Short mmCIF file of C-alpha atoms in Angstrom, two decimals:
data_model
loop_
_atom_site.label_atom_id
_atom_site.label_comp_id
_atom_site.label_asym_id
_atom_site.label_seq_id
_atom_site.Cartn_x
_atom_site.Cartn_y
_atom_site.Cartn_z
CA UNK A 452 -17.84 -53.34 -179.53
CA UNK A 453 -17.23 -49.78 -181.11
CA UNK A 454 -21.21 -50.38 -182.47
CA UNK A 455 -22.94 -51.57 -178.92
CA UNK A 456 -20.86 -48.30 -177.11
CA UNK A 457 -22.49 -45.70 -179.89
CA UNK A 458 -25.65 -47.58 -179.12
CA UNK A 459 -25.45 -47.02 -175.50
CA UNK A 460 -24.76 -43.45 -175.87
CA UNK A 461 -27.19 -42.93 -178.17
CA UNK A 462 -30.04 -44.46 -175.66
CA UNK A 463 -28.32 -42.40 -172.81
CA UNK A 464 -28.83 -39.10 -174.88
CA UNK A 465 -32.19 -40.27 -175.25
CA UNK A 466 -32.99 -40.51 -171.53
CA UNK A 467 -31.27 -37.42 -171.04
CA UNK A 468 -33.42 -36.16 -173.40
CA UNK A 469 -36.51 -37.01 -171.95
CA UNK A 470 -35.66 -36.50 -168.72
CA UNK A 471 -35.39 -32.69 -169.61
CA UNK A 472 -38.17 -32.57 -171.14
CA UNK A 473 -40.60 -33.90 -167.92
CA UNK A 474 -38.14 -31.01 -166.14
CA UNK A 475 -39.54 -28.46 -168.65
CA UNK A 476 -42.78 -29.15 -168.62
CA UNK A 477 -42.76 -29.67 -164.60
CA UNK A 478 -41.90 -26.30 -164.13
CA UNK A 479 -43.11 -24.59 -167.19
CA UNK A 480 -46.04 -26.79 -168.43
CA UNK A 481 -47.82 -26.99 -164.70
CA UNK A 482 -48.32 -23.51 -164.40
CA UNK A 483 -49.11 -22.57 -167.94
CA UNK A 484 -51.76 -20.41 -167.89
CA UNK A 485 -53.26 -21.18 -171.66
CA UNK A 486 -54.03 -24.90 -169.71
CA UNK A 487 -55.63 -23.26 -166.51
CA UNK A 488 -58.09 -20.80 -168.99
CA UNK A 489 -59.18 -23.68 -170.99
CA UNK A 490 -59.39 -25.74 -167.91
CA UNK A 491 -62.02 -23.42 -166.07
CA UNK A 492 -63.88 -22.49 -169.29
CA UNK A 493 -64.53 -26.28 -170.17
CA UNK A 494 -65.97 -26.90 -166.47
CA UNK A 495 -69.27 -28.25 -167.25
CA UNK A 496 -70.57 -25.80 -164.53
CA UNK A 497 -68.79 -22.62 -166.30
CA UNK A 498 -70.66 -23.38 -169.22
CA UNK A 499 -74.39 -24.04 -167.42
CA UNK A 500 -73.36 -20.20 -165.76
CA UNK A 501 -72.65 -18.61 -169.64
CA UNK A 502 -75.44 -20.51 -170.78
CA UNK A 503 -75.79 -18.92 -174.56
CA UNK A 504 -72.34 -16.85 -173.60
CA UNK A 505 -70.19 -19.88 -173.52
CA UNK A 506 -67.84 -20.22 -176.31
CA UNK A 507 -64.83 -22.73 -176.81
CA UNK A 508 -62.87 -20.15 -177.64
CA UNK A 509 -63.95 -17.36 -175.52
CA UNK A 510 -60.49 -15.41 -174.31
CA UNK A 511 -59.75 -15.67 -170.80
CA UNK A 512 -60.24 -12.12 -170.24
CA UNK A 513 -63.81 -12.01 -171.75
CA UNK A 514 -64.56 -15.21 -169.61
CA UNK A 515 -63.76 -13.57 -166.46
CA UNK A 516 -65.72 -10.37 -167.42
CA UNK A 517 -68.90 -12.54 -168.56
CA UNK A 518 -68.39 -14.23 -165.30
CA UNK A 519 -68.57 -11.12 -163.11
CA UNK A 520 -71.83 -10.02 -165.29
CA UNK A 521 -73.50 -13.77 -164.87
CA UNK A 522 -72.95 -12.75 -161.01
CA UNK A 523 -73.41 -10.00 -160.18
CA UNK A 524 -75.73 -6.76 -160.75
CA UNK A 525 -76.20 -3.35 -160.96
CA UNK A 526 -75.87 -2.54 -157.31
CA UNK A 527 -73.43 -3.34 -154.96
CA UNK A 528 -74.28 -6.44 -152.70
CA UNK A 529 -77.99 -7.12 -154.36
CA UNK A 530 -78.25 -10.14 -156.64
CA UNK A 531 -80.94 -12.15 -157.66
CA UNK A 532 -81.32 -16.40 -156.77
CA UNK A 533 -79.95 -16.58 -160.11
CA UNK A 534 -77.38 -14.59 -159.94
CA UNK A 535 -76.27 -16.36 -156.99
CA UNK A 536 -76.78 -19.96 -157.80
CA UNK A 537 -74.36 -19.17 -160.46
CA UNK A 538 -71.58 -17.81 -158.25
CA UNK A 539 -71.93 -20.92 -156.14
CA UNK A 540 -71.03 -22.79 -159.58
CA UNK A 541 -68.25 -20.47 -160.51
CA UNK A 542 -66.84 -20.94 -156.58
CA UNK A 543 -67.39 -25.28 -156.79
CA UNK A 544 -65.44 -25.05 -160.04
CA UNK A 545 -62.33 -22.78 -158.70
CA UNK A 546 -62.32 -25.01 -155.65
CA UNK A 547 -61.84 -28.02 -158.03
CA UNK A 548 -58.70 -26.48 -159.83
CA UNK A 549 -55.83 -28.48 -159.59
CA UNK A 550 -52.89 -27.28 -157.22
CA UNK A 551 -55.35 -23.98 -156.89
CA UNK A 552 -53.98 -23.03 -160.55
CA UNK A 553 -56.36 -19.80 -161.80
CA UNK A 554 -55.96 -18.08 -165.11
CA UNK A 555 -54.23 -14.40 -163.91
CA UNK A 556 -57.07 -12.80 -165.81
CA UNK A 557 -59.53 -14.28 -163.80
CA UNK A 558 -58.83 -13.64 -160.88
CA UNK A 559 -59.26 -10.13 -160.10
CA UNK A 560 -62.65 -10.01 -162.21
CA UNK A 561 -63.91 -13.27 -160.03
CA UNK A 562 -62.71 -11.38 -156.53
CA UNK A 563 -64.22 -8.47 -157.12
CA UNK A 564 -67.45 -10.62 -157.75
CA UNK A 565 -66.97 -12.53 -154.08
CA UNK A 566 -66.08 -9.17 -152.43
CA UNK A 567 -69.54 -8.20 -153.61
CA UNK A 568 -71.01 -11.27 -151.58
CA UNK A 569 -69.41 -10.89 -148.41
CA UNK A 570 -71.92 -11.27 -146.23
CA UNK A 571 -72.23 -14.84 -147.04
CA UNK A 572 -68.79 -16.07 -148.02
CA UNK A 573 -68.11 -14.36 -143.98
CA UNK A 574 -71.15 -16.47 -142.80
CA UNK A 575 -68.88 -20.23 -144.32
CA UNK A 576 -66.11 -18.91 -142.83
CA UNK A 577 -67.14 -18.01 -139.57
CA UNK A 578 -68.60 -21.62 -139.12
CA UNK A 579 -71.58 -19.77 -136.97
CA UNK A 580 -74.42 -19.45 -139.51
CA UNK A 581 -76.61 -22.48 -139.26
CA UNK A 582 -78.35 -20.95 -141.84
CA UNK A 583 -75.78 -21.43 -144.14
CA UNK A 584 -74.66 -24.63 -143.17
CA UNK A 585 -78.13 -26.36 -144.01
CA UNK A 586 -77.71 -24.70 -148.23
CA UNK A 587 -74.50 -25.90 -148.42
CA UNK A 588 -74.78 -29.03 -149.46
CA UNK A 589 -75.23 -30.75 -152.43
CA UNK A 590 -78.86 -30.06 -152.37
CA UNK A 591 -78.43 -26.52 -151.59
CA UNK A 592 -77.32 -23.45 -152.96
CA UNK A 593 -78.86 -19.93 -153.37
CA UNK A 594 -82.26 -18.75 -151.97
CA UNK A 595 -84.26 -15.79 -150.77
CA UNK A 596 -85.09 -14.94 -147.38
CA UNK A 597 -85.97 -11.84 -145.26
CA UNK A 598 -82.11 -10.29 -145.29
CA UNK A 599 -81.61 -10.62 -149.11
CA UNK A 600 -80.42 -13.51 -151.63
CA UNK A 601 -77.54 -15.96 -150.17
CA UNK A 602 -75.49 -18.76 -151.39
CA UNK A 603 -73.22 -21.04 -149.96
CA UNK A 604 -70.76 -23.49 -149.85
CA UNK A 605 -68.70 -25.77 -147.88
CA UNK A 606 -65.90 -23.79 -146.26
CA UNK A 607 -62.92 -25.83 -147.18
CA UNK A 608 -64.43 -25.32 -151.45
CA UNK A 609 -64.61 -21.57 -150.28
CA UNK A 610 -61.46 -21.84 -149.05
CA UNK A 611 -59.60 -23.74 -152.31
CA UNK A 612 -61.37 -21.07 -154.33
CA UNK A 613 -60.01 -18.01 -152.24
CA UNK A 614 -56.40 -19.13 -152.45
CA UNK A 615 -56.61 -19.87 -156.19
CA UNK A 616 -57.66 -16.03 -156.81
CA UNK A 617 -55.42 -14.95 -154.26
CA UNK A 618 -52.60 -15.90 -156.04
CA UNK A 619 -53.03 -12.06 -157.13
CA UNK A 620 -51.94 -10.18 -153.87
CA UNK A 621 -54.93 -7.19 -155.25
CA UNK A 622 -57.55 -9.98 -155.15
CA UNK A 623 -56.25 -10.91 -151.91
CA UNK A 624 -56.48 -7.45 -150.64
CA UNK A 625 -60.59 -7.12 -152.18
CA UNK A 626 -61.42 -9.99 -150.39
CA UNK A 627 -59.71 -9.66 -147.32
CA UNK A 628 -60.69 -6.08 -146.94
CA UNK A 629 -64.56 -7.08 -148.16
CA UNK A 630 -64.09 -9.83 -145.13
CA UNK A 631 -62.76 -7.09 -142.58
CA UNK A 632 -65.99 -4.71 -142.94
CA UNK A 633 -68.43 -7.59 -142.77
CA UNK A 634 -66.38 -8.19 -139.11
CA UNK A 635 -66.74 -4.64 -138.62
CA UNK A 636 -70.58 -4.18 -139.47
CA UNK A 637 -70.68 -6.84 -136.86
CA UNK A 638 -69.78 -5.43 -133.88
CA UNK A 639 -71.27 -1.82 -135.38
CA UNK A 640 -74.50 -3.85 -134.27
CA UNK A 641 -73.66 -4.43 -131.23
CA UNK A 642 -75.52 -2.65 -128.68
CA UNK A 643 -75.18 -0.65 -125.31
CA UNK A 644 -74.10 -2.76 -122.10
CA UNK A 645 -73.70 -5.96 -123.97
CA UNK A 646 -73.64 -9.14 -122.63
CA UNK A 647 -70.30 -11.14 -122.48
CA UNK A 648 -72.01 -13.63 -124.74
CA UNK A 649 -73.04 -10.70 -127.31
CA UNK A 650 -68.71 -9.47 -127.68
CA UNK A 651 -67.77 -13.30 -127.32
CA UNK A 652 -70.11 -14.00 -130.52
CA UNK A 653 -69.00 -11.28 -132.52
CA UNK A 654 -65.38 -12.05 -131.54
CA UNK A 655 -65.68 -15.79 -132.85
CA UNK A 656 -67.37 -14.26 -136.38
CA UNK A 657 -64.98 -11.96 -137.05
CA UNK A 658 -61.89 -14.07 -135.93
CA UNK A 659 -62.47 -17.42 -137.76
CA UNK A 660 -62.22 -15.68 -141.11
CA UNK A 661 -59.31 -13.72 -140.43
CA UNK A 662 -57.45 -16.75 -138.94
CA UNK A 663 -58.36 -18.56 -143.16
CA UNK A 664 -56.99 -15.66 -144.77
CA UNK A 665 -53.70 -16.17 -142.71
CA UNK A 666 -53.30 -19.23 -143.92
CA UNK A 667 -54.19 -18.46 -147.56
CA UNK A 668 -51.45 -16.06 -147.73
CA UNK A 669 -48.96 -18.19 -146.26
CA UNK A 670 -49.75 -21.17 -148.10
CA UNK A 671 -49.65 -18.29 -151.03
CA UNK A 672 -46.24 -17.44 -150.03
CA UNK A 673 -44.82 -21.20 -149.66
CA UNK A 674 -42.18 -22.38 -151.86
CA UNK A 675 -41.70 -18.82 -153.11
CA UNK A 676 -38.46 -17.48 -153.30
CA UNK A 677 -37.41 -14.28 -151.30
CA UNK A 678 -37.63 -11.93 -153.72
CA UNK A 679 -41.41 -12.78 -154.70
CA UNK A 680 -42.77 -13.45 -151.19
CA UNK A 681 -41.46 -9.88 -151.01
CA UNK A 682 -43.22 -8.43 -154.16
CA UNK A 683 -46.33 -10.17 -153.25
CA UNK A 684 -46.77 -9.24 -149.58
CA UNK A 685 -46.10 -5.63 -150.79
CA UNK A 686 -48.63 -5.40 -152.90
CA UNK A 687 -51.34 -7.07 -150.58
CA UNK A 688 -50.38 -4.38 -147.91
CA UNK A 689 -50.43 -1.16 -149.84
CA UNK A 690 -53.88 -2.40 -151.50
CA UNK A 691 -54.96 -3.34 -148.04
CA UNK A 692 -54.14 0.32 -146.62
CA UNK A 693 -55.53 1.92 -149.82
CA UNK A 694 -58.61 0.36 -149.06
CA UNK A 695 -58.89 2.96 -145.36
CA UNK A 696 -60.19 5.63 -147.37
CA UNK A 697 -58.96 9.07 -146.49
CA UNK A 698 -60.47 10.79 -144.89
CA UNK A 699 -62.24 7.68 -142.21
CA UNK A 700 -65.64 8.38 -141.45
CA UNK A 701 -66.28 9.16 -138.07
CA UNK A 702 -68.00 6.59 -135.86
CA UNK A 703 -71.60 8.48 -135.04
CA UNK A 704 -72.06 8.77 -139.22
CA UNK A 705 -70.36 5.19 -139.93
CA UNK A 706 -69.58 2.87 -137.28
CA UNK A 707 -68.50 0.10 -139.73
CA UNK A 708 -66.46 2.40 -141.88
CA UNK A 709 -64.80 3.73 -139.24
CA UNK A 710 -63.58 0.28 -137.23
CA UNK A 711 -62.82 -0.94 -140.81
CA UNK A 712 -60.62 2.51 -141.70
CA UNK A 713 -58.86 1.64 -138.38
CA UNK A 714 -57.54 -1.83 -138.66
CA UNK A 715 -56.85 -0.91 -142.18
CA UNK A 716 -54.76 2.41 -140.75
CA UNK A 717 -52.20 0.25 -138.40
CA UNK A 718 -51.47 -2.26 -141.55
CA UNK A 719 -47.62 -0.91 -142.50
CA UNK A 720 -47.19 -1.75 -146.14
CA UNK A 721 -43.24 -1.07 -145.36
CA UNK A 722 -43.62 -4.36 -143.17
CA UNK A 723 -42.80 -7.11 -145.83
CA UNK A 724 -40.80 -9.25 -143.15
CA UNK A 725 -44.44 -11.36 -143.09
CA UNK A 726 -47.78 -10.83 -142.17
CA UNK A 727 -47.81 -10.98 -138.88
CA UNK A 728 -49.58 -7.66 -138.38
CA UNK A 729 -52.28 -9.13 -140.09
CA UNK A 730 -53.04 -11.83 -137.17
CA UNK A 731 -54.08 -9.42 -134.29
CA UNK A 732 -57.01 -7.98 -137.01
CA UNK A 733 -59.94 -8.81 -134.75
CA UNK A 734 -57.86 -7.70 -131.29
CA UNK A 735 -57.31 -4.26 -133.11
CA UNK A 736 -61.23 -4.26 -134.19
CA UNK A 737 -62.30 -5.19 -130.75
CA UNK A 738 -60.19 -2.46 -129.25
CA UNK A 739 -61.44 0.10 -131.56
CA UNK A 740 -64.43 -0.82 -131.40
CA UNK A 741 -64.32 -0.62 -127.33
CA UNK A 742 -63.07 2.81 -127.59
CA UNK A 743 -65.06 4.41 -130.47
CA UNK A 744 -68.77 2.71 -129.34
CA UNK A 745 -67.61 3.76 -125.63
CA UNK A 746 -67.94 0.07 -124.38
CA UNK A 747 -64.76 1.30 -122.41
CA UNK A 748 -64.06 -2.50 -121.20
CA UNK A 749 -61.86 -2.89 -118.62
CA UNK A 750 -58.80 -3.28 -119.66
CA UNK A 751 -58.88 -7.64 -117.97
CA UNK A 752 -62.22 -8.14 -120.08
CA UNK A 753 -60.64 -6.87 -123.35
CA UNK A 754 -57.36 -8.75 -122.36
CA UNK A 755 -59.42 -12.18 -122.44
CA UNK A 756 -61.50 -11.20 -125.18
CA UNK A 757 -58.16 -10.36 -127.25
CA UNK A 758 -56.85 -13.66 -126.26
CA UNK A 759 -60.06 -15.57 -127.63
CA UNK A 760 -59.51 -13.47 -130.81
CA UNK A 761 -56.37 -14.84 -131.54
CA UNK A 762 -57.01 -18.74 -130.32
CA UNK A 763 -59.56 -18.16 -132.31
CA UNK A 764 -58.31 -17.09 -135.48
CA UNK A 765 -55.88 -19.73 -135.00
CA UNK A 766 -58.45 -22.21 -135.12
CA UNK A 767 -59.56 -20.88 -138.22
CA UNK A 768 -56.01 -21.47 -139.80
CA UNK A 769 -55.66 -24.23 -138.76
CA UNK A 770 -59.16 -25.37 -140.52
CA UNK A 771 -57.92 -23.64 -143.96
CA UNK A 772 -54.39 -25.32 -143.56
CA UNK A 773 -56.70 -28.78 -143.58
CA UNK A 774 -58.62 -27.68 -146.53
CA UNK A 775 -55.70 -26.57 -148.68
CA UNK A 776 -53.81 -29.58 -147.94
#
């Protein structure tokens, strides 16, 4: 009898055992960031990006940097096909990490090289661009046309792949703030006496995007505890206000910069209760931008168009919520 109860209590240990061990590694081992470097480097498309770069044992750091080079060039927003058939790899291989893990040392690096393509990863997000729709495919990818290079994805990979790098409140702040001025450049291109269609289009591009970065920070924020949603939001703030620029450029010399410098001016980095500020971005750019460009719409018209902004960028949430899951 004395034998069979040692027995028992050895197998119960034994569980116990175990059963600490899955704990461990559920909380330790699923966010270990030694898994998630040699996860992304072994992608078979990371490797066709290095090419003759591509190590097994490259660092993480050095991956992320040979990644921004593969990317990017030597002036701001001009790339080569190349160049951007391999971002489109890099962006299909973040989308594919699982539970959105990236290595920390990628993810600045790999922001800074989206922020350099925002004119196209605003395009996916806006859902407008036809354009962009027909590339995005599995047939698709990068080409040439009169405006420049573009590539392009489906919006719910663009989407996985933001919120992976975003998991860095900085890289959240580059590539919301690289979003922001495409929205602004946008209505800076908007002529005199426009049409209702004209501010109703420009509305809908800038909106949709703001409305997925909404939800990437709150699905960012989820399951966090106080104390880090707090950190985090912080830091994505202040970077977000850094980004104004001081002094703004007027409106005759820059009317991008300036609508830009303005939303960014009204973000209060003191205001870690949420985001909320965040979600009137393209009501504050289409008010600006009615008062700086003269527009001067009556106060009804910019009252509807606000209220399409934020349905809008609701809508555009609502989309990201689906492709995050």
């Amino acid at each position: 009898m004395g034998t069979s109860r040692r027995a028992a209590a050895v197998l119960t240990a034994l569980v116990v055992v175990a059963a600490v061990g899955v704990g461990l590694w559920w909380t330790f081992g699923r966010d270990d960031p030694d898994r998630d470097c040699a996860g992304l480097r072994g992608d078979e498309r990371i490797r066709t990006v290095l090419a003759s770069d591509w190590r097994s044992d490259l660092p993480c750091g050095d991956l992320a940097g040979r990644l921004r080079g593969a990317t990017t060039g030597d002036r701001p927003g001009v790339h080569t096909v190349e160049q951007a058939r391999a971002l489109r790899g890099v962006v299909l291989a973040l989308a594919d990490r699982k539970d959105h893990h990236v290595h920390p040392d990628v993810r600045r690096p790999l922001a800074e090289a989206l922020a350099d393509y925002a004119s196209d990863t605003h395009a996916v997000l806006s859902l407008v661009d036809a354009g962009d729709t027909t590339h995005a495919g599995s047939s698709g990818g990068a080409w040439q046309d009169g405006q420049g290079v573009h590539f392009s994805v489906d919006r719910g990979e663009l989407v996985r792949a933001l919120r992976g790098l975003s998991e860095d409140p900085t890289a959240y702040a580059l590539l919301r703030t690289a979003d922001l001025r495409r929205a602004a450049a946008g209505f800076a291109e908007v002529g005199p006496n426009p049409p209702d269609a004209e501010i109703e289009n420009q509305v809908g591009r800038a909106a949709m995007p703001a409305g997925a970065f909404d939800a990437i920070a709150d699905d960012v924020l989820r399951g966090r505890g106080a104390d880090a949603q707090r950190d985090w939001r912080s830091e994505a703030l202040s970077r977000l206000r850094a980004s104004e620029g001081d002094p703004a450029p007027d409106y005759s010399a820059d009317p991008a910069g300036h609508l830009a410098a303005a939303c960014l001016a009204r973000v209060d980095p003191e205001d870690t209760s949420g985001v909320v500020q965040l979600q009137r971005q393209t009501v504050d750019l289409l008010n600006r931008w009615s008062e700086a460009s003269r527009a001067n719409l009556d106060p009804h018209r910019l009252g509807v168009l606000g209220d399409r902004a934020l349905n809008t960028a609701h809508a555009g949430s609502q989309e990201a919520r689906k492709a995050l899951g």
